[in-house]
Tab-separated table of C-alpha atoms and ligand atoms in Angstrom:
chain	number	residue	atom	x	y	z
H	1	UNK	CA	12.624	-23.316	-59.015
H	2	UNK	CA	15.315	-20.611	-60.336
H	3	UNK	CA	12.374	-18.695	-61.977
H	4	UNK	CA	10.298	-17.850	-58.994
H	5	UNK	CA	13.511	-17.308	-56.737
H	6	UNK	CA	13.056	-13.766	-55.318
H	7	UNK	CA	15.286	-11.517	-52.950
H	8	UNK	CA	13.960	-10.577	-49.391
H	9	UNK	CA	15.103	-8.355	-46.891
H	10	UNK	CA	14.262	-8.814	-43.705
H	11	UNK	CA	14.505	-6.147	-41.004
H	12	UNK	CA	14.639	-7.652	-37.643
H	13	UNK	CA	16.564	-10.923	-36.646
H	14	UNK	CA	14.323	-11.772	-33.831
H	15	UNK	CA	12.113	-15.035	-33.590
H	16	UNK	CA	9.745	-13.971	-36.500
H	17	UNK	CA	12.498	-12.144	-38.879
H	18	UNK	CA	15.164	-14.379	-38.336
H	19	UNK	CA	12.951	-17.384	-38.751
H	20	UNK	CA	11.273	-16.436	-41.410
H	21	UNK	CA	14.549	-15.430	-42.861
H	22	UNK	CA	16.180	-18.691	-43.010
H	23	UNK	CA	12.858	-20.376	-43.684
H	24	UNK	CA	12.385	-18.235	-47.103
H	25	UNK	CA	16.084	-19.279	-47.726
H	26	UNK	CA	14.890	-22.749	-47.289
H	27	UNK	CA	12.454	-22.417	-49.711
H	28	UNK	CA	15.202	-21.130	-52.483
H	29	UNK	CA	14.979	-17.375	-51.701
H	30	UNK	CA	18.332	-14.819	-51.343
H	31	UNK	CA	17.691	-13.519	-48.138
H	32	UNK	CA	19.483	-10.858	-46.607
H	33	UNK	CA	18.343	-9.991	-42.586
H	34	UNK	CA	19.191	-6.524	-40.942
H	35	UNK	CA	19.115	-6.163	-37.371
H	36	UNK	CA	20.143	-2.897	-35.240
H	37	UNK	CA	21.765	-5.335	-32.595
H	38	UNK	CA	25.973	-5.603	-33.538
H	39	UNK	CA	25.961	-8.728	-31.314
H	40	UNK	CA	23.425	-10.327	-33.120
H	41	UNK	CA	24.518	-9.771	-36.278
H	42	UNK	CA	27.763	-10.873	-35.624
H	43	UNK	CA	26.849	-14.055	-33.883
H	44	UNK	CA	24.583	-14.684	-37.363
H	45	UNK	CA	28.000	-14.104	-39.006
H	46	UNK	CA	29.704	-16.716	-36.887
H	47	UNK	CA	26.770	-19.149	-38.103
H	48	UNK	CA	25.579	-19.102	-34.502
H	49	UNK	CA	21.531	-18.336	-33.873
H	50	UNK	CA	21.742	-15.574	-31.084
H	51	UNK	CA	18.037	-17.206	-30.067
H	52	UNK	CA	17.193	-20.617	-28.565
H	53	UNK	CA	14.773	-22.181	-31.282
H	54	UNK	CA	15.186	-26.105	-32.304
H	55	UNK	CA	15.771	-26.748	-35.547
H	56	UNK	CA	17.188	-23.300	-36.572
H	57	UNK	CA	20.825	-23.915	-36.532
H	58	UNK	CA	20.882	-26.684	-38.762
H	59	UNK	CA	18.472	-24.670	-41.194
H	60	UNK	CA	21.095	-21.823	-40.576
H	61	UNK	CA	23.977	-24.090	-41.535
H	62	UNK	CA	22.078	-25.668	-44.899
H	63	UNK	CA	21.456	-22.367	-46.502
H	64	UNK	CA	24.687	-20.326	-45.687
H	65	UNK	CA	24.925	-19.716	-49.296
H	66	UNK	CA	21.477	-18.256	-49.575
H	67	UNK	CA	21.302	-15.865	-46.237
H	68	UNK	CA	23.379	-12.722	-45.484
H	69	UNK	CA	23.545	-10.753	-42.378
H	70	UNK	CA	23.683	-6.752	-41.975
H	71	UNK	CA	23.516	-4.051	-40.157
H	72	UNK	CA	23.314	-1.168	-42.999
H	73	UNK	CA	19.827	-0.589	-44.479
H	74	UNK	CA	21.811	0.091	-47.921
H	75	UNK	CA	23.076	-3.354	-47.662
H	76	UNK	CA	19.595	-4.729	-47.071
H	77	UNK	CA	17.853	-3.219	-49.892
H	78	UNK	CA	20.251	-3.315	-52.352
H	79	UNK	CA	18.523	-6.096	-54.654
H	80	UNK	CA	15.691	-6.230	-52.648
H	81	UNK	CA	12.442	-7.059	-53.985
H	82	UNK	CA	10.365	-7.479	-50.596
H	83	UNK	CA	11.342	-6.028	-48.043
H	84	UNK	CA	9.949	-7.566	-44.578
H	85	UNK	CA	9.084	-5.707	-41.654
H	86	UNK	CA	9.538	-8.248	-38.390
H	87	UNK	CA	10.689	-5.794	-35.980
H	88	UNK	CA	9.004	-5.660	-32.336
H	89	UNK	CA	5.533	-3.950	-31.577
H	90	UNK	CA	5.607	-4.156	-27.322
H	91	UNK	CA	2.861	-2.765	-25.553
H	92	UNK	CA	3.361	1.095	-24.731
H	93	UNK	CA	2.723	1.945	-20.898
H	94	UNK	CA	-1.029	2.947	-22.469
H	95	UNK	CA	-1.395	-0.640	-23.849
H	96	UNK	CA	-1.601	0.115	-27.142
H	97	UNK	CA	1.065	-1.663	-29.179
H	98	UNK	CA	4.217	0.565	-29.517
H	99	UNK	CA	4.951	1.030	-33.594
H	100	UNK	CA	8.163	3.195	-32.831
H	101	UNK	CA	10.513	0.305	-34.504
H	102	UNK	CA	8.032	0.096	-37.671
H	103	UNK	CA	7.993	3.852	-38.099
H	104	UNK	CA	12.146	3.775	-38.142
H	105	UNK	CA	11.831	1.069	-40.804
H	106	UNK	CA	9.892	2.621	-43.029
H	107	UNK	CA	11.211	6.401	-42.415
H	108	UNK	CA	14.714	4.336	-42.677
H	109	UNK	CA	13.931	3.284	-46.526
H	110	UNK	CA	16.226	5.021	-48.878
H	111	UNK	CA	14.760	6.587	-52.270
H	112	UNK	CA	13.851	3.857	-54.665
H	113	UNK	CA	12.826	4.335	-58.071
H	114	UNK	CA	12.313	0.754	-58.600
H	115	UNK	CA	9.004	-1.084	-57.488
H	116	UNK	CA	9.634	-2.669	-53.947
H	117	UNK	CA	7.030	-4.417	-52.046
H	118	UNK	CA	6.749	-4.031	-48.151
H	119	UNK	CA	5.630	-6.550	-46.498
H	120	UNK	CA	4.134	-6.348	-42.661
H	121	UNK	CA	5.172	-9.686	-40.481
H	122	UNK	CA	4.835	-7.976	-37.370
H	123	UNK	CA	1.686	-7.830	-35.481
H	124	UNK	CA	0.008	-4.440	-35.644
H	125	UNK	CA	-3.085	-2.749	-34.985
H	126	UNK	CA	-5.908	-2.871	-37.586
H	127	UNK	CA	-5.303	0.100	-39.646
H	128	UNK	CA	-1.460	0.457	-39.819
H	129	UNK	CA	-1.222	-0.614	-43.467
H	130	UNK	CA	-3.153	2.384	-44.200
H	131	UNK	CA	-1.220	4.418	-42.580
H	132	UNK	CA	2.122	3.129	-44.022
H	133	UNK	CA	1.012	3.487	-47.472
H	134	UNK	CA	0.204	7.272	-46.763
H	135	UNK	CA	3.936	7.775	-44.517
H	136	UNK	CA	5.287	6.410	-48.289
H	137	UNK	CA	3.274	7.944	-50.620
H	138	UNK	CA	4.094	11.149	-48.430
H	139	UNK	CA	7.865	10.805	-48.730
H	140	UNK	CA	7.284	9.987	-52.924
H	141	UNK	CA	7.668	6.684	-52.376
H	142	UNK	CA	3.846	6.002	-53.567
H	143	UNK	CA	4.993	3.730	-55.955
H	144	UNK	CA	6.198	1.085	-53.359
H	145	UNK	CA	3.470	-2.146	-52.599
H	146	UNK	CA	2.535	-2.763	-49.448
H	147	UNK	CA	0.961	-6.213	-47.941
H	148	UNK	CA	0.073	-7.876	-44.667
H	149	UNK	CA	1.313	-11.083	-44.198
H	150	UNK	CA	0.887	-12.089	-40.882
H	151	UNK	CA	2.781	-14.768	-38.771
H	152	UNK	CA	1.319	-17.430	-36.667
H	153	UNK	CA	4.352	-19.137	-35.643
H	154	UNK	CA	4.550	-20.441	-32.021
H	155	UNK	CA	8.387	-19.873	-30.050
H	156	UNK	CA	9.483	-23.559	-29.162
H	157	UNK	CA	7.820	-25.020	-32.932
H	158	UNK	CA	8.979	-21.963	-35.013
H	159	UNK	CA	10.743	-23.910	-37.679
H	160	UNK	CA	7.982	-26.113	-38.676
H	161	UNK	CA	5.137	-24.040	-37.891
H	162	UNK	CA	6.356	-21.695	-40.723
H	163	UNK	CA	7.084	-24.327	-43.268
H	164	UNK	CA	3.749	-26.347	-42.673
H	165	UNK	CA	1.260	-23.655	-41.535
H	166	UNK	CA	-2.180	-23.891	-41.137
H	167	UNK	CA	-2.884	-20.709	-43.531
H	168	UNK	CA	-1.049	-18.209	-45.448
H	169	UNK	CA	-2.783	-14.488	-45.271
H	170	UNK	CA	-1.916	-12.263	-47.686
H	171	UNK	CA	-3.967	-8.800	-47.235
H	172	UNK	CA	-3.306	-6.337	-50.183
H	173	UNK	CA	-4.105	-3.297	-51.635
H	174	UNK	CA	-3.526	-4.592	-54.718
H	175	UNK	CA	-3.800	-8.188	-56.462
H	176	UNK	CA	-0.313	-7.841	-57.829
H	177	UNK	CA	1.204	-7.222	-54.833
H	178	UNK	CA	-0.829	-10.310	-53.339
H	179	UNK	CA	0.088	-12.422	-56.323
H	180	UNK	CA	3.838	-11.707	-55.619
H	181	UNK	CA	3.672	-12.325	-52.044
H	182	UNK	CA	1.368	-15.380	-52.264
H	183	UNK	CA	4.045	-16.424	-55.121
H	184	UNK	CA	6.939	-16.500	-52.567
H	185	UNK	CA	5.177	-19.390	-50.326
H	186	UNK	CA	4.469	-21.518	-53.395
H	187	UNK	CA	6.940	-24.394	-51.845
H	188	UNK	CA	4.758	-24.609	-48.806
H	189	UNK	CA	1.655	-26.745	-48.553
H	190	UNK	CA	-1.348	-24.205	-46.672
H	191	UNK	CA	-4.340	-23.029	-47.777
H	192	UNK	CA	-3.716	-18.693	-48.872
H	193	UNK	CA	-6.275	-16.588	-47.730
H	194	UNK	CA	-6.669	-12.943	-49.671
H	195	UNK	CA	-8.075	-10.277	-48.304
H	196	UNK	CA	-7.858	-6.282	-47.681
H	197	UNK	CA	-5.055	-5.042	-45.699
H	198	UNK	CA	-7.213	-4.195	-42.751
H	199	UNK	CA	-8.968	-7.628	-42.298
H	200	UNK	CA	-5.459	-9.708	-42.566
H	201	UNK	CA	-4.343	-7.254	-39.800
H	202	UNK	CA	-7.704	-8.254	-37.755
H	203	UNK	CA	-6.905	-12.186	-38.581
H	204	UNK	CA	-3.715	-12.114	-36.644
H	205	UNK	CA	-5.071	-10.264	-33.462
H	206	UNK	CA	-8.300	-12.256	-33.777
H	207	UNK	CA	-6.836	-15.191	-33.682
H	208	UNK	CA	-4.845	-14.446	-30.374
H	209	UNK	CA	-7.463	-13.445	-28.691
H	210	UNK	CA	-9.381	-16.739	-29.426
H	211	UNK	CA	-6.865	-18.721	-28.252
H	212	UNK	CA	-6.409	-17.035	-25.418
H	213	UNK	CA	-10.130	-17.171	-24.687
H	214	UNK	CA	-10.000	-20.935	-24.590
H	215	UNK	CA	-7.291	-21.190	-22.220
H	216	UNK	CA	-9.197	-18.368	-20.107
H	217	UNK	CA	-12.194	-20.379	-20.104
H	218	UNK	CA	-10.819	-24.094	-19.441
H	219	UNK	CA	-8.710	-22.186	-16.418
H	220	UNK	CA	-12.126	-21.121	-15.575
H	221	UNK	CA	-13.512	-24.142	-15.778
H	222	UNK	CA	-10.647	-25.506	-13.824
H	223	UNK	CA	-11.046	-23.443	-11.022
H	224	UNK	CA	-14.565	-24.376	-10.525
H	225	UNK	CA	-13.698	-28.027	-10.740
H	226	UNK	CA	-11.732	-27.470	-7.715
H	227	UNK	CA	-14.693	-26.457	-5.752
H	228	UNK	CA	-17.240	-29.074	-7.042
H	229	UNK	CA	-14.911	-31.865	-7.311
H	230	UNK	CA	-14.513	-32.674	-11.249
H	231	UNK	CA	-11.490	-33.036	-12.829
H	232	UNK	CA	-10.298	-30.787	-15.385
H	233	UNK	CA	-8.038	-33.044	-17.562
H	234	UNK	CA	-11.019	-35.359	-17.808
H	235	UNK	CA	-13.487	-32.895	-18.337
H	236	UNK	CA	-11.057	-30.988	-21.160
H	237	UNK	CA	-10.619	-34.479	-22.509
H	238	UNK	CA	-14.513	-34.708	-22.803
H	239	UNK	CA	-15.063	-31.243	-24.131
H	240	UNK	CA	-12.249	-31.476	-26.809
H	241	UNK	CA	-13.672	-34.665	-28.611
H	242	UNK	CA	-16.699	-32.810	-29.459
H	243	UNK	CA	-15.737	-32.032	-33.195
H	244	UNK	CA	-17.101	-28.583	-32.822
H	245	UNK	CA	-14.710	-27.725	-30.487
H	246	UNK	CA	-11.482	-29.525	-30.857
H	247	UNK	CA	-9.027	-30.547	-28.238
H	248	UNK	CA	-6.400	-27.341	-28.407
H	249	UNK	CA	-6.009	-24.675	-26.193
H	250	UNK	CA	-7.876	-26.392	-23.354
H	251	UNK	CA	-5.041	-27.243	-20.998
H	252	UNK	CA	-5.713	-25.501	-17.871
H	253	UNK	CA	-2.806	-24.396	-15.803
H	254	UNK	CA	-0.977	-21.150	-14.251
H	255	UNK	CA	-1.732	-18.805	-17.142
H	256	UNK	CA	-0.781	-17.679	-20.268
H	257	UNK	CA	2.056	-15.778	-21.114
H	258	UNK	CA	5.133	-14.824	-23.828
H	259	UNK	CA	5.763	-12.157	-26.087
H	260	UNK	CA	2.788	-12.375	-27.930
H	261	UNK	CA	-0.566	-13.210	-25.961
H	262	UNK	CA	-0.509	-10.291	-23.560
H	263	UNK	CA	0.802	-7.569	-25.613
H	264	UNK	CA	-1.636	-8.410	-28.358
H	265	UNK	CA	-4.625	-8.958	-26.142
H	266	UNK	CA	-3.878	-5.285	-24.798
H	267	UNK	CA	-3.465	-3.713	-28.443
H	268	UNK	CA	-6.581	-5.429	-29.478
H	269	UNK	CA	-8.276	-4.068	-26.260
H	270	UNK	CA	-7.180	-0.830	-26.487
H	271	UNK	CA	-7.872	-0.601	-30.709
H	272	UNK	CA	-11.385	-1.262	-29.835
H	273	UNK	CA	-11.247	1.306	-26.819
H	274	UNK	CA	-9.628	4.098	-29.069
H	275	UNK	CA	-12.318	2.931	-31.392
H	276	UNK	CA	-15.089	3.618	-28.902
H	277	UNK	CA	-16.038	-0.104	-28.679
H	278	UNK	CA	-15.536	-1.670	-24.968
H	279	UNK	CA	-14.309	-5.413	-25.783
H	280	UNK	CA	-16.171	-6.992	-22.621
H	281	UNK	CA	-14.557	-10.583	-23.382
H	282	UNK	CA	-11.222	-9.832	-23.960
H	283	UNK	CA	-11.462	-7.300	-20.933
H	284	UNK	CA	-12.554	-10.697	-19.199
H	285	UNK	CA	-10.138	-13.187	-20.852
H	286	UNK	CA	-7.098	-10.827	-19.973
H	287	UNK	CA	-8.166	-10.651	-15.993
H	288	UNK	CA	-8.853	-14.335	-15.506
H	289	UNK	CA	-5.231	-14.757	-16.760
H	290	UNK	CA	-3.889	-12.432	-14.494
H	291	UNK	CA	-5.777	-13.780	-11.493
H	292	UNK	CA	-4.554	-17.459	-12.510
H	293	UNK	CA	-1.066	-16.791	-12.293
H	294	UNK	CA	-1.710	-15.453	-8.511
H	295	UNK	CA	-3.965	-18.387	-7.117
H	296	UNK	CA	-0.977	-20.697	-6.977
H	297	UNK	CA	0.137	-18.589	-3.898
H	298	UNK	CA	-2.830	-19.179	-2.085
H	299	UNK	CA	-2.371	-22.797	-2.901
H	300	UNK	CA	1.143	-22.910	-1.039
H	301	UNK	CA	-0.161	-20.982	1.655
H	302	UNK	CA	-3.104	-23.964	2.525
H	303	UNK	CA	-0.113	-26.177	2.622
H	304	UNK	CA	2.549	-24.220	4.171
H	305	UNK	CA	0.884	-21.485	5.956
H	306	UNK	CA	2.362	-18.259	5.761
H	307	UNK	CA	5.331	-18.433	3.370
H	308	UNK	CA	7.718	-16.012	5.242
H	309	UNK	CA	11.209	-17.666	5.323
H	310	UNK	CA	9.520	-20.406	3.537
H	311	UNK	CA	11.877	-21.675	0.564
H	312	UNK	CA	9.790	-22.087	-2.390
H	313	UNK	CA	11.360	-23.666	-5.736
H	314	UNK	CA	10.435	-22.348	-9.324
H	315	UNK	CA	10.748	-25.647	-11.534
H	316	UNK	CA	10.830	-23.491	-15.575
H	317	UNK	CA	11.322	-20.172	-15.939
H	318	UNK	CA	10.266	-19.661	-19.706
H	319	UNK	CA	6.528	-18.416	-20.696
H	320	UNK	CA	6.825	-22.285	-22.133
H	321	UNK	CA	8.981	-24.848	-22.991
H	322	UNK	CA	11.021	-25.015	-26.416
H	323	UNK	CA	12.213	-21.416	-25.834
H	324	UNK	CA	14.718	-19.347	-23.932
H	325	UNK	CA	11.771	-16.246	-24.020
H	326	UNK	CA	10.988	-14.680	-21.043
H	327	UNK	CA	8.931	-12.240	-22.085
H	328	UNK	CA	5.668	-11.951	-20.130
H	329	UNK	CA	6.579	-15.432	-18.736
H	330	UNK	CA	4.242	-16.094	-15.663
H	331	UNK	CA	7.604	-17.320	-13.442
H	332	UNK	CA	8.257	-13.294	-13.187
H	333	UNK	CA	4.449	-13.047	-11.712
H	334	UNK	CA	5.226	-15.824	-9.147
H	335	UNK	CA	8.439	-14.655	-8.205
H	336	UNK	CA	7.316	-11.277	-7.877
H	337	UNK	CA	4.628	-12.382	-5.376
H	338	UNK	CA	6.430	-15.103	-3.419
H	339	UNK	CA	9.299	-12.366	-2.724
H	340	UNK	CA	6.585	-10.412	-1.721
H	341	UNK	CA	5.457	-13.107	0.772
H	342	UNK	CA	8.847	-13.212	2.062
H	343	UNK	CA	9.442	-16.682	0.860
H	344	UNK	CA	13.158	-17.248	-0.497
H	345	UNK	CA	13.117	-18.171	-4.324
H	346	UNK	CA	15.187	-20.435	-6.080
H	347	UNK	CA	14.781	-21.512	-9.717
H	348	UNK	CA	15.785	-23.933	-12.516
H	349	UNK	CA	15.478	-23.778	-16.512
H	350	UNK	CA	17.194	-25.639	-18.952
H	351	UNK	CA	17.625	-22.933	-21.173
H	352	UNK	CA	16.479	-19.387	-20.111
H	353	UNK	CA	18.441	-17.232	-17.936
H	354	UNK	CA	16.183	-16.088	-16.107
H	355	UNK	CA	17.356	-12.307	-17.176
H	356	UNK	CA	15.079	-9.553	-15.277
H	357	UNK	CA	14.329	-12.026	-12.200
H	358	UNK	CA	15.846	-9.741	-9.136
H	359	UNK	CA	16.217	-11.805	-5.747
H	360	UNK	CA	15.962	-15.007	-7.241
H	361	UNK	CA	18.902	-18.331	-6.581
H	362	UNK	CA	19.428	-20.178	-9.570
H	363	UNK	CA	19.926	-23.728	-9.277
H	364	UNK	CA	21.594	-26.038	-11.926
H	365	UNK	CA	19.506	-28.928	-11.893
H	366	UNK	CA	16.262	-30.048	-10.524
H	367	UNK	CA	17.678	-32.040	-8.027
H	368	UNK	CA	19.377	-28.878	-6.458
H	369	UNK	CA	16.181	-26.642	-6.484
H	370	UNK	CA	14.352	-29.054	-4.503
H	371	UNK	CA	16.945	-29.716	-2.057
H	372	UNK	CA	15.850	-28.543	1.269
H	373	UNK	CA	12.698	-26.437	-0.338
H	374	UNK	CA	9.670	-26.332	1.660
H	375	UNK	CA	7.220	-26.752	-1.855
H	376	UNK	CA	8.194	-26.331	-5.760
H	377	UNK	CA	6.231	-25.218	-8.616
H	378	UNK	CA	6.396	-26.443	-12.114
H	379	UNK	CA	5.852	-23.518	-13.849
H	380	UNK	CA	7.355	-24.720	-17.312
H	381	UNK	CA	6.176	-28.319	-18.796
H	382	UNK	CA	10.006	-28.873	-19.678
H	383	UNK	CA	9.773	-32.556	-20.774
H	384	UNK	CA	12.970	-33.076	-18.631
H	385	UNK	CA	10.549	-32.632	-15.640
H	386	UNK	CA	8.838	-35.846	-16.254
H	387	UNK	CA	11.697	-37.475	-16.379
H	388	UNK	CA	12.784	-36.727	-13.194
H	389	UNK	CA	13.099	-39.811	-10.492
H	390	UNK	CA	10.444	-37.628	-8.049
H	391	UNK	CA	10.525	-40.639	-5.694
H	392	UNK	CA	14.517	-40.308	-5.161
H	393	UNK	CA	14.225	-36.303	-5.017
H	394	UNK	CA	11.027	-36.387	-2.248
H	395	UNK	CA	13.145	-37.235	0.971
H	396	UNK	CA	15.596	-34.356	-0.293
H	397	UNK	CA	12.778	-31.445	0.514
H	398	UNK	CA	11.896	-30.023	3.589
H	399	UNK	CA	7.900	-30.526	3.116
H	400	UNK	CA	7.667	-32.472	-0.245
H	401	UNK	CA	4.672	-29.943	-1.583
H	402	UNK	CA	4.348	-29.488	-5.486
H	403	UNK	CA	1.939	-27.516	-7.115
H	404	UNK	CA	1.719	-29.013	-10.642
H	405	UNK	CA	1.266	-25.703	-12.331
H	406	UNK	CA	0.673	-27.100	-15.889
H	407	UNK	CA	-0.871	-30.872	-14.806
H	408	UNK	CA	1.871	-32.742	-16.241
H	409	UNK	CA	2.128	-35.423	-13.998
H	410	UNK	CA	0.333	-38.287	-12.631
H	411	UNK	CA	-1.234	-37.190	-9.426
H	412	UNK	CA	-1.735	-40.884	-7.883
H	413	UNK	CA	2.373	-41.484	-9.205
H	414	UNK	CA	3.004	-38.467	-7.414
H	415	UNK	CA	1.369	-38.876	-4.401
H	416	UNK	CA	2.958	-42.506	-4.032
H	417	UNK	CA	6.167	-40.964	-4.691
H	418	UNK	CA	5.748	-39.277	-1.646
H	419	UNK	CA	4.736	-35.528	-2.460
H	420	UNK	CA	1.510	-33.443	-1.299
H	421	UNK	CA	0.706	-33.090	-4.953
H	422	UNK	CA	-1.690	-30.830	-6.280
H	423	UNK	CA	-2.532	-29.935	-9.663
H	424	UNK	CA	-5.045	-26.670	-11.262
H	425	UNK	CA	-8.649	-27.919	-11.529
H	426	UNK	CA	-7.795	-31.698	-10.015
H	427	UNK	CA	-9.152	-32.963	-6.708
H	428	UNK	CA	-6.659	-32.061	-4.237
H	429	UNK	CA	-5.558	-34.729	-1.692
X	501	NAD	N1	7.558	-14.434	-30.956
X	501	NAD	C1	6.397	-14.724	-31.592
X	501	NAD	O1	5.994	-16.008	-31.338
X	501	NAD	C2	5.899	-13.925	-32.857
X	501	NAD	C3	4.627	-14.803	-33.367
X	501	NAD	C4	4.090	-14.120	-34.367
X	501	NAD	C5	4.465	-12.405	-34.538
X	501	NAD	N2	5.211	-11.915	-33.798
X	501	NAD	C6	4.980	-10.710	-34.130
X	501	NAD	O2	6.515	-10.812	-34.829
X	501	NAD	C7	6.861	-9.201	-34.387
X	501	NAD	C8	8.570	-9.599	-33.982
X	501	NAD	O3	8.297	-10.453	-32.978
X	501	NAD	P1	9.543	-11.349	-32.185
X	501	NAD	O4	9.503	-11.680	-31.151
X	501	NAD	O5	10.569	-11.787	-33.378
X	501	NAD	O6	10.405	-9.730	-31.690
X	501	NAD	P2	12.235	-9.867	-31.278
X	501	NAD	O7	12.398	-8.754	-30.485
X	501	NAD	O8	12.664	-11.120	-31.009
X	501	NAD	O9	13.170	-9.175	-32.714
X	501	NAD	C9	12.371	-7.828	-32.878
X	501	NAD	C10	14.171	-7.615	-33.509
X	501	NAD	O10	13.962	-6.332	-34.115
X	501	NAD	C11	15.434	-5.908	-33.998
X	501	NAD	N3	14.949	-4.308	-34.750
X	501	NAD	C12	14.181	-2.965	-33.579
X	501	NAD	N4	14.794	-1.957	-34.671
X	501	NAD	C13	15.149	-2.497	-35.956
X	501	NAD	C14	15.305	-1.842	-37.243
X	501	NAD	N5	15.250	-0.413	-37.199
X	501	NAD	N6	15.753	-2.709	-38.337
X	501	NAD	C15	16.367	-4.077	-37.946
X	501	NAD	N7	15.798	-4.649	-36.815
X	501	NAD	C16	14.983	-3.788	-36.075
X	501	NAD	C17	15.664	-5.879	-33.002
X	501	NAD	O11	16.795	-5.447	-32.768
X	501	NAD	C18	15.004	-6.973	-32.647
X	501	NAD	O12	16.458	-8.178	-33.113
X	501	NAD	C19	6.186	-8.786	-32.954
X	501	NAD	O13	5.058	-7.688	-33.828
X	501	NAD	C20	5.737	-9.561	-33.086
X	501	NAD	O14	4.149	-9.585	-32.171
X	501	NAD	C21	5.768	-12.783	-32.953
C-alpha cells in the first residue's frame, strides 16, 4: 500500500470535502483538509465532525494519523500531490452556478514549481475545467494538471457511497493526470470511466437531472392516480419491476429538495439557455417539483377548511432522513405556505435545527408536536416515525388528520389507529 500512498489537500470541509478527505485517509492517503471557517477546523481538530453524517465520526477517529485540518492555504498545499476542490457552488440570483468560491481557491494557489494536479469535486457547469486551465496558465501555472472527478455521494449515506460508488468518473486533459487520479481510488472496487473534462462535468449534471426527472415523473403519475383511483405505491412497484426501468427513484412524495438537485437543475437549465438551447424537459421537471410541494396545502384545506388559526405539525424538517441539511428542504416551502395561510406551525426533527425557519415553534418529540394539533404532515421519512405508537397519540390531536408526504405508513393501519390518513397518489378515505 505504501508505494501508492499520496498526499492530498482538500479545499472545503463540507459534506463532500470532509467525507472525501476522511475516506481518502481510510484508503491510506495522507490528507490535509482546508476550510475558511475557524469553527469547523477547531471542531475537527478536537476530533468532532461539524456535520451530521452516519459513520463519519468513526472514520475520523480511526484515521486521525493520516488527517490534518487547517485554515492556511500554504500548510494545505505544502506537500500536496493533488489539490481537491470541494467548495460550494450555490445558485446565483439568475440560477447560474456561483463559482466564486472555486475561483477563490484557484487564485489562492501559490506559485508552485512542481507538478501538482488540481481535481474538481465540486459540481460545476460544463466548460469550467477549460476556464480553470486558462486561468492557471495565465498565472504561469500551465504545468499544473487538471482533472474533473465529480462526486455522486448522497447525504445520509455519504461514507458508504464514497467507498462503494457505482462508478468513478475521471475527466482529464492528459492521460497521465487521469492515471494519477484513477490510481488514488485503487482500493475501491468500481468501474472507472475515463473521458474528456467537459463530458465528466456533464455526466454529473445529467445524472442528477435524470434522477430528478424520475421523481417528477412518478409524482405526476401519483397526481393522476389520485384523480383516477389507482395506487401509486403499487404502480411504482409494477413499473420498477421492468428490467429496463428498475425500482430506484420511483417513490412518490412531496417533491425533492436538498443542496444539489434544485441548484444543479437550475444550473443545467441556465447552462443550456446561455448556450441558446431551451431545455424543455428539465423546465417541466423543475416546475412539477415546485407544484408538488404546494399540493399538500390543498390536501390540508380539504380536511380542515381555511387554515387560519389551525395548528399544523410538520414531522421532519431535513430535506431527507439521515442528514441535518436544510438546504432547499420542502419543509421550508411548506412552512412558508402554511404561515401565509395564517396557520400556526410547529415542527419536530431529530437532528435538523430548522435554521432559517422563522415563525415555526419547535417540538422536542413527535408526541409534543402532535398534542392539540389540527393536522400533521410527514415531511421527512425519518425511521423514528415508523416506530411511533400512532394509536396512542391520535387522541391527543384536536383532529387526527395525517398527510403522509412520503407514503411511509400503511394507510389501513393508520385508519385503524384513528387517523384521517392521506398519502400521495393513493386512494383517499
Ligand atoms: N452535498 C452533497 O450531497 C453533494 C453531492 C455531490 C456533489 N456535491 C457538490 O460538492 C460541492 C460541495 O458541496 P457541499 O455540500 O460539501 O458544500 P458545503 O457548503 O457543505 O461545504 C463547502 C465548504 O467549503 C468551504 N469553503 C468555502 N470557500 C473555501 C475556500 N476558499 N477554501 C476552503 N474551503 C472553502 C465552506 O466554508 C464550506 O465548509 C458542491 O459543488 C456540490 O454541488 C454535493
